[in-house]
Amino acid sequence: AAMRELQTRATNVDTAVMTREALKPIFGSNVWHNAAGFIRLVYPEAADELREPPGLEGARIHPESYERAKKMCFDATTSEDTEETPEAMDEAVLTAMRGEDLFTLSLNDFADYILAQEGRWLLQTLNSIRDELINPFQDDRGSLATDLPLSQEKLFELLTRETSQTLRDGPNGSLTTARVGRFERSTQDRSGRLHVTLACGLPGFILENNISDKWAQAPLSHELDERGAPRPLLPCAE
C-alpha cells in the first residue's frame, strides 16, 4: 500500500515526496521512526549540472538527528561570529559534505553539552553521524570477494553467533550459557560427560573432569523440569 501511494504521488510534482518527513503520514509513526533513516532520497540532476552532495536526505541519518548534524556542519565550516540562521545551517551541510572540515571536528564538547541539557551521552551517535556525512551510505561490511572462502572460525560464528571469546572462560571472555540435557556416566572406554545445548541451539557436551566444582553432581530427578532438564542454566566454557 505504501509503495502504491509513493508511485501515485510521484506522478505529480505537487504531491511527490521530497523529504523523509513527508513519509510519516504514508508509513505511520512507528514504521517511519524505525525506517526513515535508511530510506535514501535521490533527486534527479540534469546532465550538465555539477554533482552536488546528497545532503541529509541522501545520508543514512535519521530526521530526528538532523538538527545535531546541521550543528556539527555549521561548527566545522563557519567562524564563531556567524549567525546560526536556518539558511546558513542548511548551506553548512553541503559545504561540510564537499570538503574535509568534518575530519578535524572534535565532538567531545558537543557530547558534553547534550549530556548537560538532555542527560544522555551521545558521543558514539555523533561520531556515526559524522562518518555518514563524510561517506553517505558507505557499506562498511567489506567485500565477499576478499572474505571468501570463509575460515572455519568465521563460519562457526555466522551459524551459531558464538566465538572463541564467548566460549572462553576467564576475564577476557564473556561466557555463553547452555541448557543441560542429561549426564552420561563414565564407562571403561570413555569419561563421563554432561550433554548440553547452547543458547544458539547447538548441541555439545562437557567432559566430567571439566565441570566446575560448583556443580558437584549430575542433577537428581526432582531437580529436573517437565522436559527433563535442570532448572538453572549452566555457564559454559571451552
Short mmCIF file of C-alpha atoms in Angstrom, two decimals:
data_model
loop_
_atom_site.label_atom_id
_atom_site.label_comp_id
_atom_site.label_asym_id
_atom_site.label_seq_id
_atom_site.Cartn_x
_atom_site.Cartn_y
_atom_site.Cartn_z
CA ALA A 1 0.00 0.00 0.00
CA ALA A 2 2.83 2.40 0.87
CA MET A 3 4.59 1.68 -2.44
CA ARG A 4 1.41 2.32 -4.42
CA GLU A 5 0.93 5.60 -2.55
CA LEU A 6 4.51 6.67 -3.34
CA GLN A 7 4.14 5.74 -7.01
CA THR A 8 0.88 7.70 -7.25
CA ARG A 9 2.43 10.76 -5.63
CA ALA A 10 5.49 10.57 -7.88
CA THR A 11 3.37 11.19 -10.98
CA ASN A 12 2.55 14.74 -9.82
CA VAL A 13 5.24 17.28 -8.98
CA ASP A 14 2.97 18.88 -6.39
CA THR A 15 2.45 15.66 -4.41
CA ALA A 16 5.84 13.95 -4.93
CA VAL A 17 7.67 13.03 -1.70
CA MET A 18 10.76 15.23 -1.41
CA THR A 19 11.69 14.74 2.26
CA ARG A 20 11.75 11.90 4.75
CA GLU A 21 9.41 13.87 6.99
CA ALA A 22 6.76 13.66 4.26
CA LEU A 23 6.89 9.87 4.53
CA LYS A 24 5.45 9.86 8.04
CA PRO A 25 1.73 10.02 7.08
CA ILE A 26 2.33 7.29 4.48
CA PHE A 27 4.22 4.85 6.70
CA GLY A 28 2.69 5.70 10.06
CA SER A 29 4.65 6.92 13.07
CA ASN A 30 6.09 3.59 14.22
CA VAL A 31 7.32 2.37 10.83
CA TRP A 32 8.60 5.83 9.96
CA HIS A 33 10.55 6.06 13.23
CA ASN A 34 12.30 2.74 12.55
CA ALA A 35 12.83 3.08 8.80
CA ALA A 36 13.22 6.76 7.93
CA GLY A 37 16.99 6.91 8.41
CA PHE A 38 17.57 4.04 5.97
CA ILE A 39 15.46 5.41 3.12
CA ARG A 40 17.59 7.20 0.56
CA LEU A 41 16.06 10.07 -1.37
CA VAL A 42 17.80 10.74 -4.68
CA TYR A 43 16.83 13.83 -6.66
CA PRO A 44 17.15 13.96 -10.47
CA GLU A 45 20.02 16.01 -11.87
CA ALA A 46 20.48 17.50 -15.30
CA ALA A 47 23.36 16.09 -17.33
CA ASP A 48 25.15 19.45 -17.45
CA GLU A 49 24.83 20.17 -13.69
CA LEU A 50 27.69 19.75 -11.27
CA ARG A 51 27.17 16.84 -8.95
CA GLU A 52 26.17 18.17 -5.53
CA PRO A 53 26.46 16.37 -2.17
CA PRO A 54 23.28 14.42 -1.34
CA GLY A 55 22.55 16.43 1.81
CA LEU A 56 20.89 14.97 4.87
CA GLU A 57 18.06 13.38 2.87
CA GLY A 58 20.66 11.36 0.97
CA ALA A 59 22.63 10.26 4.01
CA ARG A 60 21.91 7.47 6.47
CA ILE A 61 20.89 9.91 9.23
CA HIS A 62 17.51 9.88 10.92
CA PRO A 63 15.44 13.09 10.60
CA GLU A 64 15.33 13.28 14.40
CA SER A 65 19.11 13.83 14.28
CA TYR A 66 19.09 16.46 11.52
CA GLU A 67 19.49 19.40 13.90
CA ARG A 68 22.54 17.82 15.52
CA ALA A 69 24.03 17.07 12.10
CA LYS A 70 23.45 20.66 10.97
CA LYS A 71 25.06 21.99 14.14
CA MET A 72 28.11 19.80 13.58
CA CYS A 73 28.47 21.00 9.98
CA PHE A 74 27.94 24.63 10.97
CA ASP A 75 30.60 24.49 13.70
CA ALA A 76 33.04 22.77 11.35
CA THR A 77 32.72 25.21 8.46
CA THR A 78 31.95 28.67 9.89
CA SER A 79 33.55 31.18 12.22
CA GLU A 80 32.25 31.84 15.73
CA ASP A 81 30.64 35.15 14.79
CA THR A 82 28.49 33.65 12.00
CA GLU A 83 24.78 33.80 12.79
CA GLU A 84 23.01 30.44 13.02
CA THR A 85 20.13 31.08 10.61
CA PRO A 86 18.19 28.17 9.04
CA GLU A 87 19.64 29.05 5.64
CA ALA A 88 23.19 29.16 6.99
CA MET A 89 22.72 25.81 8.72
CA ASP A 90 21.42 24.16 5.54
CA GLU A 91 24.28 25.60 3.48
CA ALA A 92 26.79 24.41 6.08
CA VAL A 93 25.68 20.82 5.49
CA LEU A 94 26.51 20.99 1.77
CA THR A 95 29.74 22.84 2.45
CA ALA A 96 30.85 20.26 5.01
CA MET A 97 29.98 17.36 2.72
CA ARG A 98 32.04 18.91 -0.08
CA GLY A 99 35.20 19.44 1.98
CA GLU A 100 37.26 17.90 4.75
CA ASP A 101 36.37 20.11 7.71
CA LEU A 102 34.46 17.32 9.43
CA PHE A 103 37.61 15.19 9.69
CA THR A 104 39.12 17.53 12.29
CA LEU A 105 35.91 18.33 14.20
CA SER A 106 36.09 17.35 17.88
CA LEU A 107 32.73 16.15 19.17
CA ASN A 108 33.52 15.78 22.87
CA ASP A 109 32.36 19.29 23.77
CA PHE A 110 29.13 18.81 21.83
CA ALA A 111 28.54 15.49 23.59
CA ASP A 112 29.15 17.19 26.97
CA TYR A 113 26.62 19.91 26.06
CA ILE A 114 23.96 17.34 25.12
CA LEU A 115 24.65 15.43 28.33
CA ALA A 116 24.11 18.58 30.38
CA GLN A 117 20.93 19.52 28.50
CA GLU A 118 19.31 16.11 27.96
CA GLY A 119 21.07 13.76 30.36
CA ARG A 120 22.20 11.46 27.53
CA TRP A 121 25.74 10.63 26.43
CA LEU A 122 25.62 10.58 22.62
CA LEU A 123 29.28 10.70 21.57
CA GLN A 124 29.01 7.41 19.69
CA THR A 125 25.90 8.66 17.87
CA LEU A 126 27.64 11.92 16.96
CA ASN A 127 30.63 10.02 15.58
CA SER A 128 28.28 7.88 13.48
CA ILE A 129 26.59 11.00 12.11
CA ARG A 130 29.95 12.50 11.19
CA ASP A 131 31.07 9.29 9.45
CA GLU A 132 27.84 9.27 7.46
CA LEU A 133 28.24 12.90 6.43
CA ILE A 134 31.74 12.14 5.17
CA ASN A 135 30.76 8.94 3.33
CA PRO A 136 26.98 8.77 2.80
CA PHE A 137 25.55 5.24 2.65
CA GLN A 138 29.00 3.69 2.61
CA ASP A 139 28.91 -0.06 3.16
CA ASP A 140 31.49 -0.95 5.81
CA ARG A 141 30.83 -4.68 5.75
CA GLY A 142 33.64 -5.38 3.30
CA SER A 143 33.58 -7.36 0.08
CA LEU A 144 32.64 -11.01 -0.18
CA ALA A 145 35.35 -11.33 -2.81
CA THR A 146 38.00 -10.65 -0.17
CA ASP A 147 36.24 -12.56 2.64
CA LEU A 148 35.84 -15.85 0.78
CA PRO A 149 36.49 -18.64 1.37
CA LEU A 150 35.27 -18.33 4.96
CA SER A 151 37.50 -19.65 7.69
CA GLN A 152 36.11 -22.37 9.95
CA GLU A 153 36.03 -19.88 12.83
CA LYS A 154 34.02 -17.31 10.83
CA LEU A 155 31.61 -19.92 9.53
CA PHE A 156 31.05 -21.19 13.07
CA GLU A 157 30.34 -17.62 14.24
CA LEU A 158 27.83 -16.99 11.43
CA LEU A 159 25.98 -20.23 12.12
CA THR A 160 25.95 -20.06 15.92
CA ARG A 161 26.70 -16.46 16.97
CA GLU A 162 29.41 -17.96 19.18
CA THR A 163 33.12 -17.12 19.02
CA SER A 164 36.28 -18.23 20.79
CA GLN A 165 35.67 -15.32 23.16
CA THR A 166 32.10 -16.25 24.12
CA LEU A 167 33.18 -19.83 24.71
CA ARG A 168 36.30 -18.99 26.68
CA ASP A 169 36.49 -18.83 30.46
CA GLY A 170 38.40 -16.10 32.24
CA PRO A 171 38.43 -12.30 32.45
CA ASN A 172 38.91 -11.80 28.69
CA GLY A 173 35.96 -13.95 27.69
CA SER A 174 32.22 -13.37 28.01
CA LEU A 175 30.62 -16.68 28.91
CA THR A 176 27.76 -18.09 26.93
CA THR A 177 25.06 -20.23 28.54
CA ALA A 178 23.72 -23.68 27.85
CA ARG A 179 20.79 -25.75 29.00
CA VAL A 180 21.76 -29.10 30.49
CA GLY A 181 20.22 -32.17 28.90
CA ARG A 182 21.49 -35.31 30.61
CA PHE A 183 24.56 -36.71 32.32
CA GLU A 184 26.21 -39.76 30.75
CA ARG A 185 28.14 -41.78 33.30
CA SER A 186 31.70 -42.85 32.61
CA THR A 187 32.50 -46.31 31.30
CA GLN A 188 35.71 -48.26 30.92
CA ASP A 189 36.23 -46.79 27.48
CA ARG A 190 35.26 -43.18 27.94
CA SER A 191 34.85 -40.45 30.55
CA GLY A 192 31.53 -39.25 31.84
CA ARG A 193 30.06 -36.24 30.07
CA LEU A 194 27.33 -33.71 30.51
CA HIS A 195 25.24 -33.22 27.36
CA VAL A 196 24.19 -29.58 26.84
CA THR A 197 22.52 -27.32 24.28
CA LEU A 198 24.00 -23.84 23.73
CA ALA A 199 21.74 -20.79 23.62
CA CYS A 200 22.02 -20.83 19.80
CA GLY A 201 20.65 -24.40 19.68
CA LEU A 202 23.97 -26.13 19.00
CA PRO A 203 24.35 -29.42 20.95
CA GLY A 204 27.56 -30.25 22.75
CA PHE A 205 28.99 -31.92 25.82
CA ILE A 206 31.33 -31.15 28.72
CA LEU A 207 33.66 -33.84 29.98
CA GLU A 208 33.19 -34.75 33.60
CA ASN A 209 36.63 -33.51 34.64
CA ASN A 210 35.90 -30.10 33.06
CA ILE A 211 32.72 -29.48 35.04
CA SER A 212 33.03 -26.71 37.60
CA ASP A 213 33.45 -27.73 41.23
CA LYS A 214 30.42 -25.52 41.97
CA TRP A 215 28.28 -28.13 40.22
CA ALA A 216 29.19 -31.20 42.23
CA GLN A 217 27.00 -33.88 40.67
CA ALA A 218 24.57 -34.69 37.91
CA PRO A 219 21.06 -33.34 38.64
CA LEU A 220 18.71 -35.59 40.57
CA SER A 221 15.29 -36.38 39.14
CA HIS A 222 13.46 -33.96 41.45
CA GLU A 223 15.72 -31.12 40.22
CA LEU A 224 14.60 -31.53 36.61
CA ASP A 225 11.81 -29.58 34.98
CA GLU A 226 8.98 -31.10 32.96
CA ARG A 227 11.29 -31.52 29.95
CA GLY A 228 13.89 -33.44 31.90
CA ALA A 229 16.38 -30.57 32.03
CA PRO A 230 17.79 -28.92 35.16
CA ARG A 231 16.08 -25.69 36.10
CA PRO A 232 19.15 -23.42 36.22
CA LEU A 233 21.26 -22.51 33.21
CA LEU A 234 24.85 -23.71 33.37
CA PRO A 235 27.72 -21.34 32.48
CA CYS A 236 29.84 -22.99 29.79
CA ALA A 237 33.50 -22.61 28.99
CA GLU A 238 35.69 -24.03 26.28
#
